[in-house]
PDB file of C-alpha atoms in Angstrom:
ATOM      1  CA  MET A   1      54.045 138.738 183.830  1.00 92.00           C
ATOM      2  CA  ARG A   2      52.407 135.514 184.283  1.00 91.00           C
ATOM      3  CA  PHE A   3      49.263 133.574 183.189  1.00 92.00           C
ATOM      4  CA  ILE A   4      46.835 131.290 185.096  1.00 91.00           C
ATOM      5  CA  LEU A   5      45.770 128.153 183.479  1.00 92.00           C
ATOM      6  CA  ASP A   6      43.782 124.908 185.559  1.00 89.00           C
ATOM      7  CA  GLU A   7      44.823 126.429 188.981  1.00 92.00           C
ATOM      8  CA  GLU A   8      48.828 126.241 187.439  1.00 92.00           C
ATOM      9  CA  VAL A   9      50.532 129.634 187.334  1.00 95.00           C
ATOM     10  CA  TYR A  10      52.840 129.674 184.237  1.00 96.00           C
ATOM     11  CA  GLU A  11      55.687 132.489 184.683  1.00 98.00           C
ATOM     12  CA  ILE A  12      56.695 134.555 180.634  1.00 98.00           C
ATOM     13  CA  THR A  13      60.462 136.982 180.540  1.00 98.00           C
ATOM     14  CA  GLN A  14      62.400 137.941 178.710  1.00 98.00           C
ATOM     15  CA  ALA A  15      64.482 135.748 177.524  1.00 98.00           C
ATOM     16  CA  LYS A  16      68.685 136.228 178.719  1.00 98.00           C
ATOM     17  CA  ASN A  17      71.936 134.905 176.733  1.00 98.00           C
ATOM     18  CA  GLU A  18      72.192 132.705 179.778  1.00 98.00           C
ATOM     19  CA  ASP A  19      68.045 131.315 178.460  1.00 98.00           C
ATOM     20  CA  LEU A  20      69.677 130.367 174.873  1.00 98.00           C
ATOM     21  CA  ARG A  21      69.929 126.781 175.883  1.00 98.00           C
ATOM     22  CA  LYS A  22      66.895 126.914 177.025  1.00 98.00           C
ATOM     23  CA  VAL A  23      64.949 127.735 173.774  1.00 98.00           C
ATOM     24  CA  LEU A  24      66.865 126.624 171.987  1.00 98.00           C
ATOM     25  CA  ASP A  25      65.941 123.149 173.496  1.00 98.00           C
ATOM     26  CA  LEU A  26      62.401 123.583 174.058  1.00 98.00           C
ATOM     27  CA  LEU A  27      62.840 124.179 169.936  1.00 98.00           C
ATOM     28  CA  VAL A  28      64.148 120.928 168.884  1.00 97.00           C
ATOM     29  CA  ASN A  29      61.453 119.571 170.691  1.00 97.00           C
ATOM     30  CA  ALA A  30      58.982 120.564 168.869  1.00 96.00           C
ATOM     31  CA  ALA A  31      60.969 119.735 166.025  1.00 96.00           C
ATOM     32  CA  THR A  32      61.732 115.982 167.100  1.00 96.00           C
ATOM     33  CA  TRP A  33      57.917 115.972 167.547  1.00 95.00           C
ATOM     34  CA  LEU A  34      56.938 117.255 164.426  1.00 93.00           C
ATOM     35  CA  LYS A  35      59.586 114.694 162.636  1.00 93.00           C
ATOM     36  CA  THR A  36      57.320 112.002 163.852  1.00 93.00           C
ATOM     37  CA  LYS A  37      54.568 114.195 162.034  1.00 90.00           C
ATOM     38  CA  ARG A  38      56.226 113.576 158.676  1.00 89.00           C
ATOM     39  CA  THR A  39      56.572 117.678 158.624  1.00 88.00           C
ATOM     40  CA  LYS A  40      59.888 118.751 157.510  1.00 88.00           C
ATOM     41  CA  GLN A  41      58.356 122.186 159.989  1.00 90.00           C
ATOM     42  CA  TRP A  42      61.804 123.769 162.403  1.00 92.00           C
ATOM     43  CA  SER A  43      63.856 119.787 161.272  1.00 93.00           C
ATOM     44  CA  TYR A  44      66.699 122.405 160.696  1.00 94.00           C
ATOM     45  CA  TYR A  45      67.172 122.414 164.375  1.00 95.00           C
ATOM     46  CA  LEU A  46      67.551 118.417 164.008  1.00 95.00           C
ATOM     47  CA  THR A  47      70.015 119.164 161.731  1.00 95.00           C
ATOM     48  CA  ASP A  48      71.867 122.028 161.983  1.00 95.00           C
ATOM     49  CA  LEU A  49      70.972 123.209 165.853  1.00 94.00           C
ATOM     50  CA  ASP A  50      74.628 124.625 165.387  1.00 93.00           C
ATOM     51  CA  GLY A  51      74.522 126.853 162.046  1.00 93.00           C
ATOM     52  CA  ASN A  52      70.328 127.915 163.585  1.00 94.00           C
ATOM     53  CA  GLU A  53      71.995 129.252 167.217  1.00 96.00           C
ATOM     54  CA  GLU A  54      73.089 132.476 165.886  1.00 96.00           C
ATOM     55  CA  GLU A  55      69.805 133.694 164.718  1.00 95.00           C
ATOM     56  CA  VAL A  56      67.733 132.542 167.676  1.00 97.00           C
ATOM     57  CA  LEU A  57      70.813 134.177 170.067  1.00 97.00           C
ATOM     58  CA  HIS A  58      70.577 136.866 167.961  1.00 97.00           C
ATOM     59  CA  SER A  59      66.891 137.486 168.378  1.00 97.00           C
ATOM     60  CA  ILE A  60      67.151 137.594 172.139  1.00 98.00           C
ATOM     61  CA  GLU A  61      69.359 139.532 172.386  1.00 98.00           C
ATOM     62  CA  ASN A  62      67.802 141.619 170.398  1.00 96.00           C
ATOM     63  CA  GLY A  63      64.644 141.115 173.499  1.00 97.00           C
ATOM     64  CA  ALA A  64      62.389 140.137 171.338  1.00 98.00           C
ATOM     65  CA  THR A  65      62.272 136.101 173.071  1.00 98.00           C
ATOM     66  CA  TYR A  66      60.211 134.753 175.798  1.00 98.00           C
ATOM     67  CA  LEU A  67      60.767 132.034 177.669  1.00 98.00           C
ATOM     68  CA  VAL A  68      57.461 130.523 179.668  1.00 98.00           C
ATOM     69  CA  GLU A  69      58.219 128.655 183.122  1.00 98.00           C
ATOM     70  CA  LYS A  70      56.213 126.707 185.479  1.00 96.00           C
ATOM     71  CA  GLU A  71      57.747 126.564 188.544  1.00 95.00           C
ATOM     72  CA  GLY A  72      60.842 127.373 186.794  1.00 95.00           C
ATOM     73  CA  GLN A  73      61.615 125.024 184.236  1.00 97.00           C
ATOM     74  CA  PRO A  74      61.772 125.848 180.530  1.00 98.00           C
ATOM     75  CA  ILE A  75      58.156 124.539 179.121  1.00 98.00           C
ATOM     76  CA  SER A  76      57.756 126.700 176.293  1.00 98.00           C
ATOM     77  CA  THR A  77      59.029 130.174 174.054  1.00 98.00           C
ATOM     78  CA  LEU A  78      58.179 132.938 170.858  1.00 98.00           C
ATOM     79  CA  THR A  79      59.225 135.121 169.796  1.00 98.00           C
ATOM     80  CA  LEU A  80      58.083 138.993 168.747  1.00 98.00           C
ATOM     81  CA  GLU A  81      60.410 140.369 166.389  1.00 96.00           C
ATOM     82  CA  ASN A  82      59.409 144.148 165.381  1.00 94.00           C
ATOM     83  CA  ASN A  83      61.763 144.290 162.335  1.00 92.00           C
ATOM     84  CA  PRO A  84      61.433 142.225 159.546  1.00 93.00           C
ATOM     85  CA  SER A  85      63.623 139.625 158.746  1.00 91.00           C
ATOM     86  CA  GLY A  86      65.003 138.639 155.129  1.00 90.00           C
ATOM     87  CA  TRP A  87      62.115 135.836 155.723  1.00 92.00           C
ATOM     88  CA  ASP A  88      59.536 137.577 156.380  1.00 94.00           C
ATOM     89  CA  LEU A  89      60.129 140.288 153.340  1.00 93.00           C
ATOM     90  CA  ASP A  90      60.191 137.341 151.091  1.00 94.00           C
ATOM     91  CA  LEU A  91      57.359 136.148 152.805  1.00 94.00           C
ATOM     92  CA  TRP A  92      55.269 138.640 152.836  1.00 93.00           C
ATOM     93  CA  GLY A  93      56.565 141.217 150.012  1.00 86.00           C
ATOM     94  CA  GLU A  94      57.310 144.891 151.863  1.00 76.00           C
ATOM     95  CA  ASN A  95      59.596 146.558 153.635  1.00 69.00           C
ATOM     96  CA  ALA A  96      59.525 147.201 157.335  1.00 66.00           C
ATOM     97  CA  ARG A  97      56.347 148.896 159.097  1.00 81.00           C
ATOM     98  CA  ASP A  98      56.137 149.971 162.469  1.00 89.00           C
ATOM     99  CA  ASP A  99      52.472 148.741 162.564  1.00 95.00           C
ATOM    100  CA  VAL A 100      53.575 145.311 162.192  1.00 96.00           C
ATOM    101  CA  VAL A 101      55.030 142.444 164.449  1.00 97.00           C
ATOM    102  CA  TYR A 102      56.224 139.200 162.895  1.00 97.00           C
ATOM    103  CA  LEU A 103      55.884 135.666 165.031  1.00 98.00           C
ATOM    104  CA  HIS A 104      58.190 133.396 165.166  1.00 98.00           C
ATOM    105  CA  ARG A 105      59.585 130.490 166.802  1.00 97.00           C
ATOM    106  CA  LEU A 106      55.875 129.992 169.379  1.00 98.00           C
ATOM    107  CA  VAL A 107      56.161 126.224 170.680  1.00 97.00           C
ATOM    108  CA  VAL A 108      55.222 124.309 174.083  1.00 98.00           C
ATOM    109  CA  HIS A 109      57.543 121.532 175.447  1.00 98.00           C
ATOM    110  CA  ARG A 110      55.384 118.417 174.489  1.00 96.00           C
ATOM    111  CA  ASN A 111      54.834 117.626 177.904  1.00 96.00           C
ATOM    112  CA  HIS A 112      52.506 120.242 178.649  1.00 96.00           C
ATOM    113  CA  ALA A 113      50.921 120.121 175.594  1.00 95.00           C
ATOM    114  CA  GLY A 114      47.278 120.185 175.168  1.00 94.00           C
ATOM    115  CA  LYS A 115      46.670 122.303 178.524  1.00 95.00           C
ATOM    116  CA  GLY A 116      45.810 125.917 176.119  1.00 96.00           C
ATOM    117  CA  ILE A 117      48.996 127.278 176.857  1.00 97.00           C
ATOM    118  CA  GLY A 118      48.847 127.838 173.161  1.00 96.00           C
ATOM    119  CA  ALA A 119      45.517 129.071 173.068  1.00 96.00           C
ATOM    120  CA  ALA A 120      46.863 131.688 176.164  1.00 96.00           C
ATOM    121  CA  LEU A 121      49.844 132.467 174.606  1.00 97.00           C
ATOM    122  CA  LEU A 122      47.991 133.638 171.762  1.00 97.00           C
ATOM    123  CA  ASP A 123      45.924 135.822 173.299  1.00 96.00           C
ATOM    124  CA  TRP A 124      48.454 137.274 175.083  1.00 97.00           C
ATOM    125  CA  VAL A 125      50.666 138.235 171.785  1.00 97.00           C
ATOM    126  CA  GLU A 126      47.655 140.157 170.885  1.00 97.00           C
ATOM    127  CA  LYS A 127      47.859 142.078 174.511  1.00 97.00           C
ATOM    128  CA  GLU A 128      50.988 142.881 173.920  1.00 96.00           C
ATOM    129  CA  ALA A 129      51.199 143.654 170.616  1.00 97.00           C
ATOM    130  CA  GLN A 130      47.898 146.076 170.841  1.00 97.00           C
ATOM    131  CA  GLU A 131      49.511 147.541 174.668  1.00 97.00           C
ATOM    132  CA  ALA A 132      52.990 148.370 172.263  1.00 96.00           C
ATOM    133  CA  GLY A 133      50.475 150.569 169.002  1.00 97.00           C
ATOM    134  CA  LYS A 134      51.100 147.122 166.905  1.00 97.00           C
ATOM    135  CA  LYS A 135      48.031 146.989 164.400  1.00 97.00           C
ATOM    136  CA  ILE A 136      49.222 144.077 162.430  1.00 97.00           C
ATOM    137  CA  ILE A 137      50.638 140.437 163.669  1.00 97.00           C
ATOM    138  CA  ARG A 138      52.222 138.377 161.076  1.00 97.00           C
ATOM    139  CA  PHE A 139      52.829 134.818 161.760  1.00 97.00           C
ATOM    140  CA  ASP A 140      53.498 131.989 158.943  1.00 97.00           C
ATOM    141  CA  CYS A 141      54.363 127.170 158.667  1.00 96.00           C
ATOM    142  CA  ILE A 142      54.791 124.724 156.263  1.00 95.00           C
ATOM    143  CA  ALA A 143      51.481 124.687 153.925  1.00 96.00           C
ATOM    144  CA  SER A 144      51.891 120.721 154.503  1.00 93.00           C
ATOM    145  CA  ASN A 145      51.788 121.198 158.261  1.00 93.00           C
ATOM    146  CA  GLU A 146      48.417 120.061 158.703  1.00 93.00           C
ATOM    147  CA  GLY A 147      48.147 119.601 162.233  1.00 91.00           C
ATOM    148  CA  LEU A 148      49.384 123.077 162.972  1.00 93.00           C
ATOM    149  CA  ASN A 149      47.423 124.873 159.877  1.00 96.00           C
ATOM    150  CA  HIS A 150      44.156 123.292 161.603  1.00 96.00           C
ATOM    151  CA  TYR A 151      45.094 124.323 165.306  1.00 95.00           C
ATOM    152  CA  TYR A 152      45.751 128.664 163.814  1.00 97.00           C
ATOM    153  CA  GLN A 153      42.687 128.586 161.922  1.00 97.00           C
ATOM    154  CA  LYS A 154      40.295 127.539 164.682  1.00 96.00           C
ATOM    155  CA  ARG A 155      41.350 131.407 165.232  1.00 96.00           C
ATOM    156  CA  TYR A 156      42.197 132.610 162.349  1.00 97.00           C
ATOM    157  CA  PRO A 157      41.789 133.310 158.909  1.00 96.00           C
ATOM    158  CA  LEU A 158      44.069 131.685 156.608  1.00 98.00           C
ATOM    159  CA  LYS A 159      45.546 135.002 154.482  1.00 97.00           C
ATOM    160  CA  GLU A 160      47.167 132.779 152.027  1.00 97.00           C
ATOM    161  CA  VAL A 161      49.408 130.146 150.504  1.00 97.00           C
ATOM    162  CA  VAL A 162      52.612 130.816 149.061  1.00 96.00           C
ATOM    163  CA  ASP A 163      55.309 129.185 147.138  1.00 96.00           C
ATOM    164  CA  ILE A 164      58.384 131.127 148.667  1.00 94.00           C
ATOM    165  CA  HIS A 165      61.099 128.772 150.098  1.00 91.00           C
ATOM    166  CA  GLY A 166      58.768 126.108 149.952  1.00 93.00           C
ATOM    167  CA  ARG A 167      55.265 126.427 150.571  1.00 96.00           C
ATOM    168  CA  HIS A 168      53.990 128.535 153.613  1.00 97.00           C
ATOM    169  CA  SER A 169      50.181 129.410 154.905  1.00 97.00           C
ATOM    170  CA  LYS A 170      50.293 132.671 155.991  1.00 97.00           C
ATOM    171  CA  TYR A 171      48.555 133.943 158.698  1.00 98.00           C
ATOM    172  CA  GLU A 172      47.684 138.204 159.075  1.00 96.00           C
ATOM    173  CA  ILE A 173      46.160 139.040 162.647  1.00 96.00           C
ATOM    174  CA  ILE A 174      44.183 142.313 162.587  1.00 96.00           C
ATOM    175  CA  LEU A 175      43.720 144.097 165.679  1.00 96.00           C
TER     176      LEU A 175
END
């Protein structure tokens, strides 16, 4: 799968086990930048990367994690889970539904930020979800992450803010 932005070609592939380090490096890059913005979003990738590696590897093994590369270099990753995690169940308060997909860990390496890659990937997620017969895409972020909430709210309405595992903003895209 590929997309083109400003004549640049980006390849989207399902991550493989051997891509784990690339995915983790992208998450650490994002968490490091977010720390400079005084948000705790994904701070656990900085304080306990080893403890969070298994969750990321599990998503890769399930075929839910994607890697975006430009000229063979990893520049972005995202995860689309068909089954809710314990986190998702806590946040959304319901059992698994066949028509819902959960978006997690969408990051763009800071060297490639501001080029429209995130928006192109959100478009791709919507298309993929529709083609898979999904009716809803759900995702969240820390409520205090003003920059990310502002970014999401340019495209999607805020569904609600909940006090579960801290304050989190919930977004739901109805397809």
